[in-house]
Every structure is written in C-alpha cells, then in structure tokens.
XYZ file of C-alpha atoms in Angstrom:
77
model
C -13.467 -214.256 21.893
C -14.672 -211.001 22.797
C -18.381 -209.944 23.902
C -19.067 -207.820 20.659
C -17.822 -210.970 18.567
C -20.310 -213.181 20.240
C -23.032 -210.549 19.819
C -22.544 -209.880 16.150
C -22.472 -213.658 15.557
C -25.707 -214.127 17.021
C -27.203 -210.786 16.014
C -29.862 -212.340 13.690
C -31.182 -214.475 16.348
C -31.384 -211.746 19.029
C -33.143 -209.609 16.591
C -35.795 -212.381 15.969
C -36.162 -212.972 19.800
C -36.564 -209.407 20.407
C -39.315 -208.979 17.644
C -41.335 -211.756 19.106
C -40.960 -210.309 22.469
C -39.059 -213.355 23.803
C -36.621 -212.732 26.590
C -33.076 -213.692 26.045
C -32.912 -215.452 29.588
C -36.001 -217.536 28.743
C -33.923 -220.606 27.968
C -33.346 -221.125 31.679
C -37.085 -222.007 31.989
C -37.159 -224.594 29.228
C -36.885 -227.553 31.516
C -39.765 -226.249 33.640
C -41.989 -225.711 30.730
C -41.137 -229.358 29.453
C -42.124 -230.694 32.639
C -45.633 -228.948 32.681
C -46.019 -230.342 29.192
C -45.295 -233.638 30.401
C -47.439 -233.589 33.592
C -50.398 -231.971 31.474
C -50.161 -235.122 29.222
C -50.575 -237.339 32.352
C -53.689 -235.580 32.935
C -52.569 -233.925 35.885
C -54.757 -230.817 37.547
C -53.238 -227.266 36.617
C -53.520 -226.471 40.334
C -51.177 -229.464 41.099
C -48.857 -228.670 38.410
C -48.074 -225.271 39.166
C -47.526 -226.014 42.965
C -45.456 -228.762 42.163
C -43.358 -226.957 39.805
C -43.090 -223.929 42.093
C -41.685 -226.011 44.751
C -39.434 -228.151 42.409
C -37.854 -225.063 40.896
C -37.980 -222.796 44.025
C -39.848 -220.297 42.605
C -43.311 -218.810 43.210
C -46.559 -220.028 41.700
C -47.178 -216.963 40.018
C -43.797 -216.991 38.426
C -44.723 -220.586 37.133
C -48.085 -219.257 35.836
C -46.506 -216.412 33.886
C -43.730 -218.800 32.487
C -46.402 -221.174 31.345
C -48.439 -218.313 29.799
C -45.446 -216.702 28.057
C -44.254 -220.061 26.597
C -47.546 -221.351 25.544
C -48.555 -218.168 23.377
C -48.195 -217.899 19.552
C -45.239 -215.704 18.291
C -45.953 -213.546 15.059
C -42.987 -212.752 12.767
C-alpha cells in the first residue's frame, strides 16, 4: 500500500480530527489519559496524579497538564 492510498482511505476521519482541532498523534497519549481518569476516580489529588504520570511516562508535568486539558475539552463539529 502506498502512503497516498492510506491517506485517501482515512481522509474523512482526518478532516474531522482537523476540524475539531485534534492532533493526529494524540493517540499516543490515550493510555496516559485513561490512567489519569482512573486515578481521579480513586480520588487521588491532581498534583499527585500529574507528578506520577510525568514520572511514569517520562515527560514533563506541563506536558501532562496540557494533555489532560486537551483531552478533557468539549469538541464542536
């Protein structure tokens, strides 16, 4: 399969993601966000959650906060 064929096959999905201002590489952070929601349900404090996730996923605290904010926002079509 050529790259152009893959792009054509996923064109509608890519257009929708772009329209909703969702980055195509955000899929990489789905596990991080799922872990955040799980810890939040266990009533962990936000500061602890951010510190834990930053350490676990080898990223900065500000990146974790940006991911949480971006994934938690409402999207409009």
